[in-house]
Amino acid sequence: MKVNIRIIILVLVVLAVGVIFVIPYLNPAQEGEGQFATTPDPAGKFAGAAEAGKPIFLEFYGVT
């Protein structure tokens, strides 16, 4: 029985890509200290960070 190396490599690559995409769903990160999160009150969070002297991370994106 002859084994085709290309098929084995293809199967291994597909499995590896599948594992890479599944891992985040198996162990989702918990929101906590040091995690980025969205807020429904950005102005209040901005004022609180300014008063505490903490750095602020702003992400801007647009919808087209």
N, CA, C and O atoms as a MOPAC input file, in Angstrom:
PM7 MOZYME 1SCF
protein

 N      0.84200 1    -1.18000 1     0.00000 1
 C      0.00000 1     0.00000 1     0.00000 1
 C      0.88500 1     1.24100 1     0.00000 1
 O      1.67100 1     1.46000 1     0.92200 1
 N      0.74700 1     2.04300 1    -1.04000 1
 C      1.56400 1     3.23500 1    -1.17600 1
 C      0.83100 1     4.41900 1    -0.54500 1
 O     -0.34400 1     4.65600 1    -0.82600 1
 N      1.53100 1     5.14800 1     0.30000 1
 C      0.94700 1     6.30700 1     0.98100 1
 C      1.41600 1     7.56900 1     0.26900 1
 O      2.61200 1     7.76800 1     0.06000 1
 N      0.47800 1     8.40300 1    -0.09600 1
 C      0.81000 1     9.64100 1    -0.78600 1
 C      1.15800 1    10.70500 1     0.26200 1
 O      0.32200 1    11.07000 1     1.08800 1
 N      2.37900 1    11.18800 1     0.21700 1
 C      2.87700 1    12.16200 1     1.18100 1
 C      2.09400 1    13.47100 1     1.08800 1
 O      1.86600 1    14.12200 1     2.10800 1
 N      1.68300 1    13.86200 1    -0.10000 1
 C      0.93500 1    15.12000 1    -0.25900 1
 C     -0.39800 1    15.06500 1     0.48200 1
 O     -0.81700 1    16.05400 1     1.08400 1
 N     -1.05600 1    13.92400 1     0.43800 1
 C     -2.33900 1    13.79700 1     1.13700 1
 C     -2.12500 1    13.86000 1     2.64000 1
 O     -2.91100 1    14.49100 1     3.34700 1
 N     -1.09500 1    13.23000 1     3.13400 1
 C     -0.79700 1    13.27100 1     4.56700 1
 C     -0.48900 1    14.69500 1     5.01100 1
 O     -0.97900 1    15.13300 1     6.05200 1
 N      0.30900 1    15.42200 1     4.24400 1
 C      0.64600 1    16.80300 1     4.58300 1
 C     -0.61100 1    17.66800 1     4.54600 1
 O     -0.80200 1    18.50900 1     5.42400 1
 N     -1.46500 1    17.47900 1     3.55100 1
 C     -2.70800 1    18.24400 1     3.45400 1
 C     -3.60500 1    17.99100 1     4.67200 1
 O     -4.16600 1    18.93100 1     5.23300 1
 N     -3.73800 1    16.74300 1     5.07400 1
 C     -4.55200 1    16.40200 1     6.23500 1
 C     -3.97900 1    17.04000 1     7.49800 1
 O     -4.73200 1    17.56600 1     8.31700 1
 N     -2.66600 1    17.00000 1     7.66600 1
 C     -2.03600 1    17.60200 1     8.84100 1
 C     -2.22300 1    19.11500 1     8.86900 1
 O     -2.46500 1    19.68300 1     9.93400 1
 N     -2.11800 1    19.76900 1     7.73400 1
 C     -2.30500 1    21.22100 1     7.66900 1
 C     -3.75100 1    21.58100 1     7.99300 1
 O     -4.00100 1    22.53000 1     8.73600 1
 N     -4.70100 1    20.83500 1     7.44200 1
 C     -6.11400 1    21.10700 1     7.72000 1
 C     -6.41000 1    20.90800 1     9.20500 1
 O     -7.13300 1    21.70700 1     9.80100 1
 N     -5.86600 1    19.86100 1     9.80500 1
 C     -6.05400 1    19.63200 1    11.24000 1
 C     -5.43100 1    20.75300 1    12.06900 1
 O     -6.03400 1    21.21600 1    13.03700 1
 N     -4.23900 1    21.18600 1    11.69900 1
 C     -3.56700 1    22.24800 1    12.44500 1
 C     -4.36100 1    23.55200 1    12.36800 1
 O     -4.52800 1    24.23600 1    13.37800 1
 N     -4.84400 1    23.89600 1    11.19000 1
 C     -5.64000 1    25.11900 1    11.03600 1
 C     -6.93400 1    24.99800 1    11.82800 1
 O     -7.36500 1    25.96300 1    12.45900 1
 N     -7.55200 1    23.84000 1    11.80300 1
 C     -8.76500 1    23.62500 1    12.57400 1
 C     -8.53500 1    23.80300 1    14.06100 1
 O     -9.35500 1    24.41400 1    14.74600 1
 N     -7.43800 1    23.28000 1    14.56800 1
 C     -7.11600 1    23.41100 1    15.99400 1
 C     -6.87000 1    24.87200 1    16.34600 1
 O     -7.29900 1    25.33500 1    17.40300 1
 N     -6.18400 1    25.60100 1    15.47300 1
 C     -5.89100 1    27.01200 1    15.72800 1
 C     -7.18800 1    27.81400 1    15.83400 1
 O     -7.28600 1    28.72100 1    16.66100 1
 N     -8.17900 1    27.49100 1    15.01000 1
 C     -9.43700 1    28.23200 1    15.04800 1
 C    -10.35900 1    27.79000 1    16.18100 1
 O    -11.23300 1    28.55600 1    16.58700 1
 N    -10.18900 1    26.58700 1    16.69600 1
 C    -11.08000 1    26.06900 1    17.73700 1
 C    -10.60000 1    26.43600 1    19.14000 1
 O    -11.42400 1    26.58200 1    20.04200 1
 N     -9.30900 1    26.58700 1    19.34800 1
 C     -8.74800 1    26.84200 1    20.68600 1
 C     -9.36900 1    28.07000 1    21.36600 1
 O     -9.69600 1    27.97400 1    22.54900 1
 N     -9.55100 1    29.20800 1    20.70600 1
 C    -10.16100 1    30.35300 1    21.40400 1
 C    -11.57500 1    30.06800 1    21.91800 1
 O    -11.98900 1    30.64700 1    22.92200 1
 N    -12.30800 1    29.20100 1    21.25700 1
 C    -13.66400 1    28.88900 1    21.69900 1
 C    -13.66700 1    27.91600 1    22.87700 1
 O    -14.62500 1    27.88400 1    23.65000 1
 N    -12.62300 1    27.13700 1    23.01800 1
 C    -12.54000 1    26.18300 1    24.12500 1
 C    -12.12600 1    26.85600 1    25.42400 1
 O    -12.54500 1    26.43700 1    26.50300 1
 N    -11.29800 1    27.90600 1    25.32700 1
 C    -10.78200 1    28.57900 1    26.51900 1
 C    -10.89100 1    30.09300 1    26.32700 1
 O     -9.87500 1    30.75300 1    26.10900 1
 N    -12.09100 1    30.65200 1    26.40300 1
 C    -12.22400 1    32.10300 1    26.20000 1
 C    -11.60100 1    32.87700 1    27.35500 1
 O    -11.66900 1    32.45700 1    28.51100 1
 N    -11.00000 1    34.00200 1    27.02800 1
 C    -10.36800 1    34.84600 1    28.05300 1
 C    -11.44500 1    35.50000 1    28.90500 1
 O    -12.48000 1    35.92800 1    28.39600 1
 N    -11.19600 1    35.57100 1    30.18100 1
 C    -12.12100 1    36.22200 1    31.09400 1
 C    -11.78000 1    37.70600 1    31.16100 1
 O    -10.60800 1    38.07800 1    31.22100 1
 N    -12.79900 1    38.54200 1    31.14900 1
 C    -12.56000 1    39.97500 1    31.22200 1
 C    -12.11800 1    40.32000 1    32.63800 1
 O    -12.74600 1    39.91100 1    33.61500 1
 N    -11.05500 1    41.06100 1    32.73400 1
 C    -10.55500 1    41.43400 1    34.04800 1
 C     -9.46200 1    42.47200 1    33.92400 1
 O     -9.37100 1    43.17600 1    32.91900 1
 N     -8.64100 1    42.56300 1    34.94000 1
 C     -7.54400 1    43.52200 1    34.96800 1
 C     -6.60300 1    43.26300 1    33.79800 1
 O     -6.17000 1    42.13300 1    33.57500 1
 N     -6.29400 1    44.31500 1    33.05900 1
 C     -5.36800 1    44.19000 1    31.94200 1
 C     -6.01600 1    43.74500 1    30.64500 1
 O     -5.31700 1    43.56200 1    29.64900 1
 N     -7.31400 1    43.56600 1    30.62200 1
 C     -8.01000 1    43.14800 1    29.40800 1
 C     -8.67300 1    44.36500 1    28.76700 1
 O     -9.15000 1    45.26400 1    29.46000 1
 N     -8.69600 1    44.37900 1    27.43800 1
 C     -9.40400 1    45.43200 1    26.72100 1
 C    -10.87800 1    45.06100 1    26.64400 1
 O    -11.21900 1    43.89900 1    26.42800 1
 N    -11.74300 1    46.03900 1    26.81900 1
 C    -13.17500 1    45.79000 1    26.74000 1
 C    -13.87700 1    47.04800 1    26.24500 1
 O    -13.36500 1    48.15800 1    26.39400 1
 N    -15.03900 1    46.86600 1    25.66200 1
 C    -15.84100 1    48.00500 1    25.24100 1
 C    -16.68400 1    48.50000 1    26.41400 1
 O    -16.89000 1    47.78000 1    27.39000 1
 N    -17.16200 1    49.72200 1    26.30700 1
 C    -17.97200 1    50.28800 1    27.37500 1
 C    -19.15600 1    51.04100 1    26.78100 1
 O    -19.02000 1    51.66300 1    25.72700 1
 N    -20.30300 1    51.00000 1    27.42700 1
 C    -21.42400 1    51.78800 1    26.93700 1
 C    -21.32000 1    53.26800 1    27.33300 1
 O    -22.09100 1    54.09400 1    26.84400 1
 N    -20.36100 1    53.60600 1    28.22200 1
 C    -20.18900 1    54.98500 1    28.68700 1
 C    -18.74500 1    55.42600 1    28.47900 1
 O    -17.99900 1    55.53900 1    29.45100 1
 N    -18.32900 1    55.68000 1    27.23300 1
 C    -16.93000 1    56.03500 1    27.00800 1
 C    -16.53700 1    57.37300 1    27.63000 1
 O    -15.40000 1    57.52800 1    28.07600 1
 N    -17.44600 1    58.33600 1    27.66900 1
 C    -17.11600 1    59.64000 1    28.25000 1
 C    -16.84100 1    59.50400 1    29.74400 1
 O    -15.90700 1    60.11900 1    30.25700 1
 N    -17.63400 1    58.71600 1    30.44000 1
 C    -17.42100 1    58.49700 1    31.87500 1
 C    -16.11600 1    57.77000 1    32.15400 1
 O    -15.39700 1    58.11600 1    33.09100 1
 N    -15.80400 1    56.75900 1    31.34000 1
 C    -14.54300 1    56.02600 1    31.50800 1
 C    -13.34600 1    56.93100 1    31.22400 1
 O    -12.32600 1    56.85500 1    31.91000 1
 N    -13.47600 1    57.79100 1    30.20500 1
 C    -12.40100 1    58.72400 1    29.87100 1
 C    -12.15200 1    59.68100 1    31.03500 1
 O    -11.00300 1    59.92800 1    31.40200 1
 N    -13.22100 1    60.21700 1    31.61300 1
 C    -13.07300 1    61.14800 1    32.73900 1
 C    -12.45700 1    60.44300 1    33.94900 1
 O    -11.60300 1    61.00900 1    34.63100 1
 N    -12.89200 1    59.20400 1    34.21400 1
 C    -12.33500 1    58.45400 1    35.34500 1
 C    -10.86100 1    58.14700 1    35.16300 1
 O    -10.09200 1    58.22400 1    36.12200 1
 N    -10.45200 1    57.80200 1    33.95100 1
 C     -9.04300 1    57.51800 1    33.69200 1
 C     -8.21000 1    58.78600 1    33.77000 1
 O     -7.07900 1    58.75700 1    34.25400 1
 N     -8.75800 1    59.89600 1    33.30000 1
 C     -8.03300 1    61.17300 1    33.36700 1
 C     -7.82000 1    61.59400 1    34.81800 1
 O     -6.74500 1    62.08000 1    35.17000 1
 N     -8.83300 1    61.41300 1    35.66200 1
 C     -8.70400 1    61.76800 1    37.07900 1
 C     -7.69300 1    60.87200 1    37.79000 1
 O     -6.95500 1    61.33100 1    38.66100 1
 N     -7.66100 1    59.58800 1    37.41400 1
 C     -6.74700 1    58.64400 1    38.06500 1
 C     -5.34600 1    58.70700 1    37.46300 1
 O     -4.41100 1    58.13900 1    38.02700 1
 N     -5.18600 1    59.38100 1    36.33800 1
 C     -3.87300 1    59.47100 1    35.69900 1
 C     -3.47200 1    58.19700 1    34.97800 1
 O     -2.28500 1    57.95100 1    34.76400 1
 N     -4.44800 1    57.38800 1    34.60400 1
 C     -4.17200 1    56.12500 1    33.90200 1
 C     -4.15900 1    56.36200 1    32.39700 1
 O     -4.84600 1    57.25300 1    31.89700 1
 N     -3.37900 1    55.56400 1    31.67700 1
 C     -3.37600 1    55.70000 1    30.21700 1
 C     -4.69700 1    55.20300 1    29.62500 1
 O     -5.40300 1    54.39200 1    30.22400 1
 N     -5.00400 1    55.71300 1    28.43900 1
 C     -6.26400 1    55.38800 1    27.77300 1
 C     -5.94900 1    54.81200 1    26.40400 1
 O     -5.12100 1    55.35400 1    25.67100 1
 N     -6.61200 1    53.70800 1    26.05700 1
 C     -6.47300 1    53.09100 1    24.74200 1
 C     -7.72600 1    53.40400 1    23.94300 1
 O     -8.83000 1    53.02400 1    24.33400 1
 N     -7.55700 1    54.09600 1    22.82600 1
 C     -8.68500 1    54.43500 1    21.95200 1
 C     -8.52300 1    53.70200 1    20.63600 1
 O     -7.44900 1    53.69900 1    20.03500 1
 N     -9.59800 1    53.08800 1    20.20200 1
 C     -9.58600 1    52.41400 1    18.90800 1
 C    -10.67900 1    53.01400 1    18.04800 1
 O    -11.85200 1    53.01400 1    18.42100 1
 N    -10.28300 1    53.52300 1    16.90200 1
 C    -11.23700 1    54.13100 1    15.99300 1
 C    -11.40900 1    53.24600 1    14.77400 1
 O    -10.43100 1    52.75000 1    14.21600 1
 N    -12.62600 1    53.05200 1    14.37100 1
 C    -12.88900 1    52.31900 1    13.15400 1
 C    -14.15400 1    52.88700 1    12.52000 1
 O    -14.98500 1    53.49500 1    13.19400 1
 N    -14.27700 1    52.68300 1    11.25500 1
 C    -15.43300 1    53.20700 1    10.55600 1
 C    -16.19200 1    52.10600 1     9.85600 1
 O    -15.65300 1    51.04000 1     9.55900 1
 N    -17.43300 1    52.38100 1     9.60200 1
 C    -18.27400 1    51.42300 1     8.87200 1
 C    -18.45700 1    51.97500 1     7.47500 1
 O    -18.82100 1    53.13600 1     7.29100 1
 N    -18.20200 1    51.13300 1     6.50100 1
 C    -18.35100 1    51.58700 1     5.10400 1
 C    -19.52700 1    50.92700 1     4.45700 1
 O    -19.81100 1    51.18200 1     3.28600 1

